[in-house]
Amino acid sequence: MSRRLHAYVLGHRRAYLIGFALSLLSTGLSVTNPWVLRLAVDGIRSGAAPRLLVGLAAAYVGIALTGGFIRYHWRMKMLGAGRRIEYEIRNDYFAHLQRMHQAFFQHTRTGDLMARAINDLNTISRLVGVGIMHSFNTIFMFTAAGTLMFAIDRPLALVVLGILPLVSLVFVLLGRRIHRQYEQVQEQFSTLSARAQENFSGIRVVKAFAQESAEIATFGAINREYMTRSLRLARTSGALWPAMTLILGGAAAAVLWQGGQAVVAGRITLGQLVQFFGYLMMLSWPMIALGWVATIVQQGLASMRRIETILDSRPVIAEPPDPVRPERLRGEIEFRDVSFAYNGVPVLRGINLRIPGGATVAIVGPTGSGKTTLVSLIPRLFDPTGGAVLVDGIDVRRLSLPVLRGSIGLVPQESFLFSDTLEGNLAFGLEGGDGSRAREAAETARLAPEIAGFPLGYQTVVGERGVTLSGGQKQRATIARALARDPGILILDDALSSVDTRTEEEILQALRRFMATRTSLIISHRISTVRGADLIVVLGDGRIVEQGTHDALLAAGGLYADLYQKQLLKEALEADEASTP
Amino acid sequence: MSTAFHEDEIIGAAYDARLMRRLMGYVRPYRAAVALAVVLLLLTSAASLVGPYIVRIAIDEHITPGRLEGLGVVILAYLGALAAAFILRYAQTYMMARVGQHAMYDLRMELLTHLQRLSVGFYTRHPVGRLVTRVTNDIEALNEMITQGVVAIFGDLVTLVGIVAILLYLDWRLALATMLVLPVIILFTARFRAVAREAYRAIRVRLARINAFLNEHIMGMGIVQLFGREAREQARFEELNREHLAAGMASLRSFAIFHPVVGAMSAVAVAIIIAYGGAQALAGTISVGLVVAFVQYAQRFFEPIEDLAEKYNILQAAMASAERLFRLLDEPVEVEDPPAPVRADRVRGEIEFRGVWFAYESAPEHDWVLRDVSFHIRAGESVAFVGHTGAGKSSIINLITRFYDPQQGCVQVDGHDVRRWDQRELRRHIGLVLQDVFLFAGTIEDNIRLGTSSITSEQVRRAAEFVNAARFIERIPDGYQAQVQERGATLSVGQKQLIAFARAIVHNPDVLLVLDEATSSVDTDTEILIQDALGRVMQNRTSIIIAHRLSTIQHVDRILVIHKGRIAEEGTHRELLARGGIYTKLYQLQYRDQEMRHDT
């Protein structure tokens, strides 16, 4: 068992120990019932008083009730511990995910991370629940019933001992084959799934080339093979339970044959034979459970390994060991010979840029020139591969992460809101969720009038299970969310692209007051957004190609001037649009 | 294994007569096999109930009187019954697996065939992942119901009835006394089933919430971290997780009570047999063997009852799946073929739009993509559509191929409304090249030929040569037989484009539509190959290009400028430039750079 899983189990050792004790007790009680039956049968044979039979019947019920009571607590203890461990691992798993860096989430698929938190944890829960419960119970039951069988009659017990292992043997032999064939079925299931997925994703090509019939034929062949493999599996797996029944029945027949002779010979009583039968029945489940438990343990350990690969991956970006915690950051930012490569592909090279506290800097450049990456380095969503990013003269890697991120308000390119109320979303970055600050921010971001129009106002639920906001509304909500934190550094990553020019102008107007005292970085494609900045930085292919004020850059006639020309043309086209009726 | 389960998988009734009837429709073709399986099942139950009866005979007729001769015969008979039970049960299990697999094969084919008929619009509205789940997991749930659920429940019932019958036959008074506990068990089981269903449902709902929360927070983890929300999100997650744990414990409790109570009831039944049956045996009215046989039957009696209660979940999941599957099967076909379609061996390629109004939305008032568009393209003419992003260019292609139908006006090919053509027939004459080239799993040759088996390897090679794709394909190890990896991730954008040309041209279309819109990074050498290929494939056929390449718009017969959903200008490159209108601005915005690039 893995060390980590071991530790989780040890955390519940009390529950498990009580569970073991109860399991022992319950086993002890269940083996007494066949003994009661024996007394009854022998009593009938020897012509005992009916009162004895009534007493035995009462004892039988009494034992069963006590046993049931114990089994209830036994199950609750052991299986409950299993569920609690699942709960604990899931919490730890999520906590670990929250510590992981951005790049981790980019190269790990969301579905995969979720499968671990749901399916794998379910399997682990079974391992530490029914898995542990049954493996011990099987041992107890086997020992107790086996011992008593030998106590009754050695030769008879040896006969059973010769036959019962066949159950496990068949389970292992067939099991191996079933496992292999099951894998083949699963493989074909994946093929089937993949083919359906391709068909649906490529439906335009399928239709454009009139390939529907060919697609149906291809899918049909895959589907048929799936059926063939499933039936092959059914031919093997279908034999499993009948074979079990056959072997157990064979054991019963042998006991009846040998035992009958022993009774006639006077070696054992008829009652003892009945008792023996009782133990045989009791053992059949543990014998079958052996194979079942083995599978549960195997699957559970495999799942635990999958969880551990995540838990073992170290966050690349974490709180430094001895963090600097300034009272408040002034917001002076410096990029010192910064380069950044993603998966070996250079994205930024040799960036040197100094932004004084309180300045407004615009970053422009074509798609893929590295603008988003550049600003992501400030709150340490990524760390540079070369050089350093400094805030207030301190390398961000030495600053306390909560302090650094707490003084930055970033509005990302993609407006991501959580399924929560608008207020919950706007106050996302506020300790204790101060409603008035969120409302103020909504005013600044020009979202307030529309919120007032919603029947539930700030209590409107947005996101997947709520109201669908327009692209512009979402962007303004994310701006308000950032403003509500009152950050010393404001970063807008193309955050106004979905709002119309007039609203943009209004927001910028309102933001100007805000930005006057704060360092602001604005990424935008619109010249109207960036022209008022103190400094405009033009990125091209990961480098700074130009920088200066709007007028200076226009005069230089470079990339920025070209962008400006195009912007004018676009505006002219949009004006044409407006004039078309 | 299913990871994708959403709140839409949360489930209602375990039995819905309407759904069940429809489901049974898929089993009907195999009713002979089902009937046989039922007979086998009855025989299996009979054979498996022989055991205690044999024990009675052995005790009463051989062991008690001490007469060993004949015991061997009884034992042999028992072994024979066991062997028969083995064979019968195996055959029955396999028969049902066959029925289930065949029914699911049929259903899956019906579903896929139906999906092929649904319009492109349907696919833009429904996430692919969910459709895949329908074809895979939902159908599996039904299979499980047929092979395990229904049969097992039936088998359990048969066993129950069988035991009752044998007990009554052996000694009706003792049988009735034993079954005194039955009403209690039935009531208790019914109650348990209700509780267990609620518990199961609660677990599913809460797991779905954990799922949704995780999905959202993994995707928005950057925001969580930037806004320093880790601790509070952890608290929220633990709350959801705790609710799930509580539901799990409730379910655990209901099972932990159920099993011991059934066990206790079974003990009461055995106690009755000991006390009442024992007294009868003492009095000599019944034999000892009968008492032992009764005890053994009584112990078996409760297994199927416990089983029945647990089979409930399978039924419940299957009903929910059936509901979703049938909803998809009932999805109406929006773009339908006419009853008596136009047929043509060859299409001249004359295309006309007449007063076409089109919107992707069903409520189009605000979002017209095309507004009263009319134009006529002569057979063999080459035409380029240009326009600002979102002007409506690509919808022209969507209407000619009849991926969508216009709300007003009509689109004609060779003078016939496209709605009067058989869709596949119409599209067979059209070659479509999309910018975002979709490659299927398979070889490069498969991707050029697609499923058209009449196309020979030789034709594939010639087509590849014609569009300048042969050179790079032959340089790949395995050439045309090379497997396309991960939707063509190992191929460059330009190479995929060339494959798309080959794919279009090998099908020998009469009309060629090229959607060449989004600018992409293609290296200069490949760019030259593509331009050359484009020029060649346009020869001798009507060609409509949604163009982003300067060289293309310079060489077509005519350019149509779409602006805000209308045809704003038309003419050749030179004529339009000379006009100094929208085209001139577009040209400066989109194409001038290419000119500069070529000049340098």
Short mmCIF file of N, CA and C in Angstrom, two decimals, chain A residues 81-137:
data_model
loop_
_atom_site.label_atom_id
_atom_site.label_comp_id
_atom_site.label_asym_id
_atom_site.label_seq_id
_atom_site.Cartn_x
_atom_site.Cartn_y
_atom_site.Cartn_z
N ALA A 81 -15.40 4.72 7.53
CA ALA A 81 -14.00 5.16 7.47
C ALA A 81 -13.58 5.30 6.01
N GLY A 82 -14.01 4.37 5.19
CA GLY A 82 -13.68 4.44 3.76
C GLY A 82 -14.20 5.72 3.14
N ARG A 83 -15.44 6.05 3.45
CA ARG A 83 -16.02 7.27 2.88
C ARG A 83 -15.32 8.51 3.41
N ARG A 84 -14.97 8.49 4.69
CA ARG A 84 -14.29 9.66 5.26
C ARG A 84 -12.92 9.83 4.62
N ILE A 85 -12.24 8.73 4.34
CA ILE A 85 -10.93 8.84 3.70
C ILE A 85 -11.09 9.43 2.30
N GLU A 86 -12.12 8.99 1.60
CA GLU A 86 -12.41 9.57 0.28
C GLU A 86 -12.58 11.08 0.40
N TYR A 87 -13.36 11.49 1.42
CA TYR A 87 -13.61 12.90 1.67
C TYR A 87 -12.30 13.65 1.92
N GLU A 88 -11.46 13.06 2.75
CA GLU A 88 -10.19 13.73 3.09
C GLU A 88 -9.28 13.85 1.88
N ILE A 89 -9.16 12.76 1.11
CA ILE A 89 -8.25 12.82 -0.04
C ILE A 89 -8.78 13.85 -1.04
N ARG A 90 -10.11 13.90 -1.21
CA ARG A 90 -10.65 14.84 -2.19
C ARG A 90 -10.36 16.27 -1.76
N ASN A 91 -10.49 16.56 -0.47
CA ASN A 91 -10.16 17.90 0.01
C ASN A 91 -8.69 18.23 -0.24
N ASP A 92 -7.83 17.27 0.09
CA ASP A 92 -6.40 17.51 -0.08
C ASP A 92 -6.05 17.67 -1.55
N TYR A 93 -6.76 16.92 -2.38
CA TYR A 93 -6.51 16.98 -3.82
C TYR A 93 -6.85 18.37 -4.34
N PHE A 94 -8.01 18.88 -3.93
CA PHE A 94 -8.40 20.22 -4.40
C PHE A 94 -7.45 21.27 -3.85
N ALA A 95 -7.08 21.14 -2.58
CA ALA A 95 -6.14 22.09 -2.00
C ALA A 95 -4.83 22.10 -2.79
N HIS A 96 -4.42 20.90 -3.21
CA HIS A 96 -3.18 20.82 -3.98
C HIS A 96 -3.34 21.49 -5.34
N LEU A 97 -4.47 21.25 -5.98
CA LEU A 97 -4.71 21.88 -7.28
C LEU A 97 -4.63 23.39 -7.14
N GLN A 98 -5.15 23.91 -6.04
CA GLN A 98 -5.15 25.37 -5.86
C GLN A 98 -3.75 25.92 -5.73
N ARG A 99 -2.82 25.07 -5.36
CA ARG A 99 -1.44 25.54 -5.24
C ARG A 99 -0.67 25.43 -6.55
N MET A 100 -1.24 24.70 -7.51
CA MET A 100 -0.48 24.46 -8.74
C MET A 100 -0.43 25.72 -9.61
N HIS A 101 0.63 25.77 -10.43
CA HIS A 101 0.87 26.94 -11.27
C HIS A 101 0.05 26.85 -12.56
N GLN A 102 -0.02 27.98 -13.24
CA GLN A 102 -0.85 28.10 -14.44
C GLN A 102 -0.47 27.11 -15.54
N ALA A 103 0.84 26.95 -15.76
CA ALA A 103 1.30 26.09 -16.86
C ALA A 103 0.82 24.66 -16.65
N PHE A 104 0.74 24.23 -15.40
CA PHE A 104 0.25 22.89 -15.08
C PHE A 104 -1.14 22.68 -15.66
N PHE A 105 -2.00 23.68 -15.51
CA PHE A 105 -3.36 23.53 -15.99
C PHE A 105 -3.44 23.60 -17.50
N GLN A 106 -2.40 24.19 -18.10
CA GLN A 106 -2.42 24.27 -19.55
C GLN A 106 -2.03 22.95 -20.19
N HIS A 107 -1.16 22.19 -19.51
CA HIS A 107 -0.83 20.92 -20.16
C HIS A 107 -1.45 19.70 -19.48
N THR A 108 -2.41 19.94 -18.58
CA THR A 108 -3.18 18.81 -18.05
C THR A 108 -4.63 19.05 -18.42
N ARG A 109 -5.27 18.01 -18.98
CA ARG A 109 -6.64 18.24 -19.41
C ARG A 109 -7.59 18.29 -18.21
N THR A 110 -8.53 19.23 -18.28
CA THR A 110 -9.49 19.40 -17.20
C THR A 110 -10.23 18.10 -16.92
N GLY A 111 -10.67 17.43 -17.98
CA GLY A 111 -11.42 16.19 -17.83
C GLY A 111 -10.62 15.15 -17.06
N ASP A 112 -9.33 15.13 -17.31
CA ASP A 112 -8.45 14.18 -16.65
C ASP A 112 -8.36 14.48 -15.16
N LEU A 113 -8.20 15.74 -14.83
CA LEU A 113 -8.12 16.13 -13.42
C LEU A 113 -9.43 15.80 -12.70
N MET A 114 -10.54 15.98 -13.42
CA MET A 114 -11.83 15.70 -12.81
C MET A 114 -12.07 14.21 -12.64
N ALA A 115 -11.64 13.44 -13.63
CA ALA A 115 -11.80 11.98 -13.55
C ALA A 115 -11.12 11.46 -12.29
N ARG A 116 -9.96 12.05 -11.99
CA ARG A 116 -9.26 11.59 -10.78
C ARG A 116 -10.04 11.94 -9.52
N ALA A 117 -10.60 13.13 -9.51
CA ALA A 117 -11.31 13.55 -8.30
C ALA A 117 -12.62 12.79 -8.12
N ILE A 118 -13.17 12.24 -9.18
CA ILE A 118 -14.46 11.56 -9.07
C ILE A 118 -14.25 10.03 -9.16
N ASN A 119 -13.85 9.55 -10.33
CA ASN A 119 -13.79 8.10 -10.55
C ASN A 119 -12.72 7.42 -9.71
N ASP A 120 -11.50 8.00 -9.73
CA ASP A 120 -10.42 7.34 -9.01
C ASP A 120 -10.67 7.35 -7.52
N LEU A 121 -11.21 8.45 -7.03
CA LEU A 121 -11.49 8.49 -5.59
C LEU A 121 -12.58 7.51 -5.21
N ASN A 122 -13.50 7.29 -6.11
CA ASN A 122 -14.54 6.30 -5.87
C ASN A 122 -13.93 4.91 -5.72
N THR A 123 -12.97 4.60 -6.59
CA THR A 123 -12.28 3.31 -6.53
C THR A 123 -11.48 3.17 -5.24
N ILE A 124 -10.83 4.26 -4.85
CA ILE A 124 -10.03 4.23 -3.62
C ILE A 124 -10.95 4.03 -2.43
N SER A 125 -12.09 4.70 -2.48
CA SER A 125 -13.06 4.56 -1.41
C SER A 125 -13.47 3.10 -1.24
N ARG A 126 -13.63 2.40 -2.37
CA ARG A 126 -14.00 0.98 -2.29
C ARG A 126 -12.87 0.16 -1.69
N LEU A 127 -11.63 0.53 -2.05
CA LEU A 127 -10.49 -0.21 -1.51
C LEU A 127 -10.43 -0.08 0.01
N VAL A 128 -10.50 1.16 0.50
CA VAL A 128 -10.36 1.34 1.95
C VAL A 128 -11.67 1.04 2.68
N GLY A 129 -12.74 0.87 1.94
CA GLY A 129 -14.02 0.50 2.54
C GLY A 129 -14.25 -1.00 2.45
N VAL A 130 -15.04 -1.43 1.45
CA VAL A 130 -15.36 -2.85 1.31
C VAL A 130 -14.11 -3.69 1.14
N GLY A 131 -13.09 -3.17 0.49
CA GLY A 131 -11.86 -3.93 0.24
C GLY A 131 -11.27 -4.42 1.55
N ILE A 132 -10.99 -3.47 2.44
CA ILE A 132 -10.39 -3.83 3.73
C ILE A 132 -11.37 -4.67 4.54
N MET A 133 -12.64 -4.23 4.53
CA MET A 133 -13.64 -4.92 5.33
C MET A 133 -13.72 -6.40 4.98
N HIS A 134 -13.84 -6.67 3.66
CA HIS A 134 -14.03 -8.06 3.27
C HIS A 134 -12.75 -8.88 3.35
N SER A 135 -11.60 -8.25 3.12
CA SER A 135 -10.40 -9.10 3.16
C SER A 135 -10.21 -9.64 4.57
N PHE A 136 -10.46 -8.82 5.60
CA PHE A 136 -10.30 -9.34 6.96
C PHE A 136 -11.43 -10.30 7.33
N ASN A 137 -12.63 -9.93 6.92
CA ASN A 137 -13.76 -10.78 7.25
C ASN A 137 -13.59 -12.16 6.64
#
